[in-house]
């Protein structure tokens, strides 16, 4: 199984991001947009997981989450990987308690390494992927997209409450990946948030 651990985002945030995606699409760039239901904040991706490992991943995630209080992050601005000069992936950057989010991702990855999963240890960038540039797009159009993203400015700082970590299975199909929710694990005090 292909598994990833993520923080889900509320529907109103997804709606706001979808508006941004539509504006990018209208501007004529050759993008593969992330569908609204697949918008999330990835903490760790595991390309090959067996049933026994999945049980261990669940236990480990519960152990981390029960000790971490809920926190909040906010939409910040548009950005791109690897950079804005020649973007390949367009994302929404985040602000607020991003250090807490990064620590959560780091803890999860560290514990997953104990289960023999490997990570590249590059710096975690809290983000929501919203589009990928189609592979045939040349440097000139990629540069124009980067310039457009730079001019975009700040997004509305909508709040994303981080109350849980969700374990998803990602199943590849001919039309893209299907994400199936396997388990939602609450952070400490999540039931007191509302």
GROMACS .gro file of C-alpha atoms in nm:
model
  194
    1UNK     CA    1   0.000   0.000   0.000
    2UNK     CA    2   0.104   0.360  -0.065
    3UNK     CA    3   0.037   0.554   0.257
    4UNK     CA    4   0.066   0.915   0.356
    5UNK     CA    5   0.011   1.098   0.683
    6UNK     CA    6  -0.146   1.441   0.653
    7UNK     CA    7  -0.334   1.723   0.819
    8UNK     CA    8  -0.670   1.778   0.656
    9UNK     CA    9  -0.796   2.126   0.583
   10UNK     CA   10  -1.150   2.262   0.633
   11UNK     CA   11  -1.395   2.286   0.345
   12UNK     CA   12  -1.401   2.669   0.346
   13UNK     CA   13  -1.021   2.672   0.300
   14UNK     CA   14  -1.053   2.424   0.015
   15UNK     CA   15  -1.315   2.650  -0.145
   16UNK     CA   16  -1.081   2.949  -0.118
   17UNK     CA   17  -0.791   2.754  -0.270
   18UNK     CA   18  -1.017   2.631  -0.550
   19UNK     CA   19  -1.086   2.996  -0.644
   20UNK     CA   20  -0.711   3.055  -0.671
   21UNK     CA   21  -0.674   2.743  -0.887
   22UNK     CA   22  -0.949   2.867  -1.120
   23UNK     CA   23  -0.774   3.204  -1.155
   24UNK     CA   24  -0.448   3.026  -1.244
   25UNK     CA   25  -0.632   2.809  -1.496
   26UNK     CA   26  -0.799   3.110  -1.660
   27UNK     CA   27  -0.458   3.276  -1.698
   28UNK     CA   28  -0.372   3.004  -1.951
   29UNK     CA   29  -0.088   2.818  -1.781
   30UNK     CA   30  -0.053   2.446  -1.856
   31UNK     CA   31  -0.121   2.310  -1.507
   32UNK     CA   32  -0.255   1.991  -1.355
   33UNK     CA   33  -0.462   2.127  -1.067
   34UNK     CA   34  -0.503   1.938  -0.741
   35UNK     CA   35  -0.869   1.846  -0.703
   36UNK     CA   36  -1.045   2.010  -0.410
   37UNK     CA   37  -1.105   1.685  -0.222
   38UNK     CA   38  -0.731   1.599  -0.236
   39UNK     CA   39  -0.605   1.925  -0.081
   40UNK     CA   40  -0.414   1.853   0.242
   41UNK     CA   41  -0.084   1.915   0.423
   42UNK     CA   42   0.147   1.615   0.379
   43UNK     CA   43   0.357   1.519   0.681
   44UNK     CA   44   0.509   1.195   0.546
   45UNK     CA   45   0.472   0.977   0.236
   46UNK     CA   46   0.544   0.604   0.239
   47UNK     CA   47   0.546   0.438  -0.104
   48UNK     CA   48   0.531   0.079   0.019
   49UNK     CA   49   0.365  -0.033   0.344
   50UNK     CA   50   0.244  -0.378   0.449
   51UNK     CA   51  -0.039  -0.450   0.695
   52UNK     CA   52   0.191  -0.512   0.992
   53UNK     CA   53   0.377  -0.185   0.927
   54UNK     CA   54   0.044  -0.002   0.898
   55UNK     CA   55  -0.051  -0.120   1.248
   56UNK     CA   56   0.284   0.007   1.380
   57UNK     CA   57   0.241   0.339   1.198
   58UNK     CA   58  -0.100   0.382   1.360
   59UNK     CA   59   0.037   0.308   1.710
   60UNK     CA   60   0.332   0.543   1.659
   61UNK     CA   61   0.109   0.825   1.532
   62UNK     CA   62  -0.126   0.787   1.829
   63UNK     CA   63   0.170   0.805   2.066
   64UNK     CA   64   0.287   1.135   1.911
   65UNK     CA   65  -0.060   1.290   1.880
   66UNK     CA   66  -0.174   1.223   2.238
   67UNK     CA   67   0.111   1.442   2.364
   68UNK     CA   68   0.075   1.729   2.117
   69UNK     CA   69  -0.187   1.999   2.183
   70UNK     CA   70  -0.396   2.133   1.895
   71UNK     CA   71  -0.259   2.438   1.714
   72UNK     CA   72  -0.342   2.667   1.422
   73UNK     CA   73  -0.181   2.772   1.096
   74UNK     CA   74  -0.294   3.018   0.829
   75UNK     CA   75  -0.287   3.058   0.453
   76UNK     CA   76   0.005   3.286   0.362
   77UNK     CA   77   0.091   3.326  -0.008
   78UNK     CA   78   0.156   3.141  -0.333
   79UNK     CA   79   0.499   2.995  -0.393
   80UNK     CA   80   0.662   2.720  -0.600
   81UNK     CA   81   0.906   2.431  -0.587
   82UNK     CA   82   1.193   2.418  -0.666
   83UNK     CA   83   1.182   2.800  -0.696
   84UNK     CA   84   0.991   3.088  -0.858
   85UNK     CA   85   1.244   3.124  -1.142
   86UNK     CA   86   1.154   2.784  -1.290
   87UNK     CA   87   0.854   2.646  -1.099
   88UNK     CA   88   0.741   2.285  -1.128
   89UNK     CA   89   0.492   2.269  -0.837
   90UNK     CA   90   0.267   2.554  -0.721
   91UNK     CA   91   0.173   2.562  -0.355
   92UNK     CA   92   0.016   2.775  -0.084
   93UNK     CA   93   0.267   2.855   0.189
   94UNK     CA   94   0.151   2.866   0.549
   95UNK     CA   95   0.210   3.093   0.848
   96UNK     CA   96   0.124   3.082   1.217
   97UNK     CA   97   0.244   2.786   1.423
   98UNK     CA   98   0.443   2.639   1.134
   99UNK     CA   99   0.726   2.546   1.372
  100UNK     CA  100   0.484   2.318   1.558
  101UNK     CA  101   0.372   2.169   1.226
  102UNK     CA  102   0.734   2.114   1.119
  103UNK     CA  103   0.811   1.952   1.457
  104UNK     CA  104   0.512   1.721   1.412
  105UNK     CA  105   0.634   1.615   1.066
  106UNK     CA  106   0.990   1.568   1.195
  107UNK     CA  107   0.873   1.357   1.492
  108UNK     CA  108   0.661   1.139   1.264
  109UNK     CA  109   0.944   1.091   1.016
  110UNK     CA  110   1.193   1.018   1.295
  111UNK     CA  111   0.964   0.751   1.441
  112UNK     CA  112   0.897   0.606   1.095
  113UNK     CA  113   1.273   0.568   1.045
  114UNK     CA  114   1.272   0.336   1.346
  115UNK     CA  115   1.034   0.121   1.138
  116UNK     CA  116   1.294   0.120   0.855
  117UNK     CA  117   1.136   0.387   0.635
  118UNK     CA  118   1.375   0.637   0.477
  119UNK     CA  119   1.344   1.016   0.438
  120UNK     CA  120   1.573   1.263   0.265
  121UNK     CA  121   1.587   1.501   0.565
  122UNK     CA  122   1.552   1.813   0.356
  123UNK     CA  123   1.397   2.099   0.549
  124UNK     CA  124   1.020   2.052   0.589
  125UNK     CA  125   0.829   2.329   0.412
  126UNK     CA  126   0.471   2.359   0.546
  127UNK     CA  127   0.254   2.389   0.235
  128UNK     CA  128  -0.053   2.279   0.041
  129UNK     CA  129   0.022   2.166  -0.316
  130UNK     CA  130  -0.235   2.316  -0.553
  131UNK     CA  131  -0.093   2.249  -0.902
  132UNK     CA  132   0.185   2.083  -1.099
  133UNK     CA  133   0.322   2.222  -1.422
  134UNK     CA  134   0.272   1.979  -1.710
  135UNK     CA  135   0.598   1.807  -1.804
  136UNK     CA  136   0.615   1.942  -2.161
  137UNK     CA  137   0.605   2.310  -2.051
  138UNK     CA  138   0.924   2.496  -2.140
  139UNK     CA  139   1.137   2.740  -1.943
  140UNK     CA  140   0.979   3.057  -2.090
  141UNK     CA  141   0.628   2.964  -1.974
  142UNK     CA  142   0.758   2.840  -1.639
  143UNK     CA  143   0.932   3.175  -1.585
  144UNK     CA  144   0.608   3.361  -1.671
  145UNK     CA  145   0.421   3.146  -1.419
  146UNK     CA  146   0.684   3.226  -1.154
  147UNK     CA  147   0.643   3.599  -1.224
  148UNK     CA  148   0.265   3.568  -1.198
  149UNK     CA  149   0.296   3.389  -0.863
  150UNK     CA  150   0.533   3.661  -0.732
  151UNK     CA  151   0.281   3.932  -0.824
  152UNK     CA  152  -0.004   3.749  -0.652
  153UNK     CA  153   0.074   3.890  -0.307
  154UNK     CA  154  -0.062   3.773   0.026
  155UNK     CA  155  -0.366   3.549   0.045
  156UNK     CA  156  -0.643   3.600   0.298
  157UNK     CA  157  -0.499   3.464   0.623
  158UNK     CA  158  -0.769   3.204   0.675
  159UNK     CA  159  -0.722   2.986   0.982
  160UNK     CA  160  -0.656   2.613   0.957
  161UNK     CA  161  -0.708   2.440   1.294
  162UNK     CA  162  -0.477   2.138   1.326
  163UNK     CA  163  -0.671   1.897   1.545
  164UNK     CA  164  -0.563   1.561   1.408
  165UNK     CA  165  -0.337   1.359   1.180
  166UNK     CA  166  -0.500   1.147   0.913
  167UNK     CA  167  -0.357   0.831   0.760
  168UNK     CA  168  -0.455   0.792   0.395
  169UNK     CA  169  -0.400   0.520   0.139
  170UNK     CA  170  -0.316   0.651  -0.209
  171UNK     CA  171  -0.416   0.416  -0.490
  172UNK     CA  172  -0.289   0.499  -0.840
  173UNK     CA  173  -0.540   0.472  -1.125
  174UNK     CA  174  -0.534   0.570  -1.492
  175UNK     CA  175  -0.708   0.898  -1.404
  176UNK     CA  176  -0.493   0.989  -1.101
  177UNK     CA  177  -0.467   0.877  -0.739
  178UNK     CA  178  -0.762   0.787  -0.519
  179UNK     CA  179  -0.714   0.886  -0.153
  180UNK     CA  180  -0.888   0.666   0.101
  181UNK     CA  181  -0.905   0.774   0.465
  182UNK     CA  182  -0.782   0.487   0.683
  183UNK     CA  183  -0.765   0.650   1.025
  184UNK     CA  184  -0.798   0.992   1.188
  185UNK     CA  185  -0.596   1.041   1.507
  186UNK     CA  186  -0.680   1.337   1.732
  187UNK     CA  187  -0.425   1.563   1.893
  188UNK     CA  188  -0.433   1.630   2.267
  189UNK     CA  189  -0.728   1.857   2.364
  190UNK     CA  190  -0.890   1.827   2.020
  191UNK     CA  191  -1.226   1.754   2.183
  192UNK     CA  192  -1.200   2.081   2.381
  193UNK     CA  193  -1.136   2.298   2.074
  194UNK     CA  194  -1.501   2.370   1.990
   0.00000   0.00000   0.00000
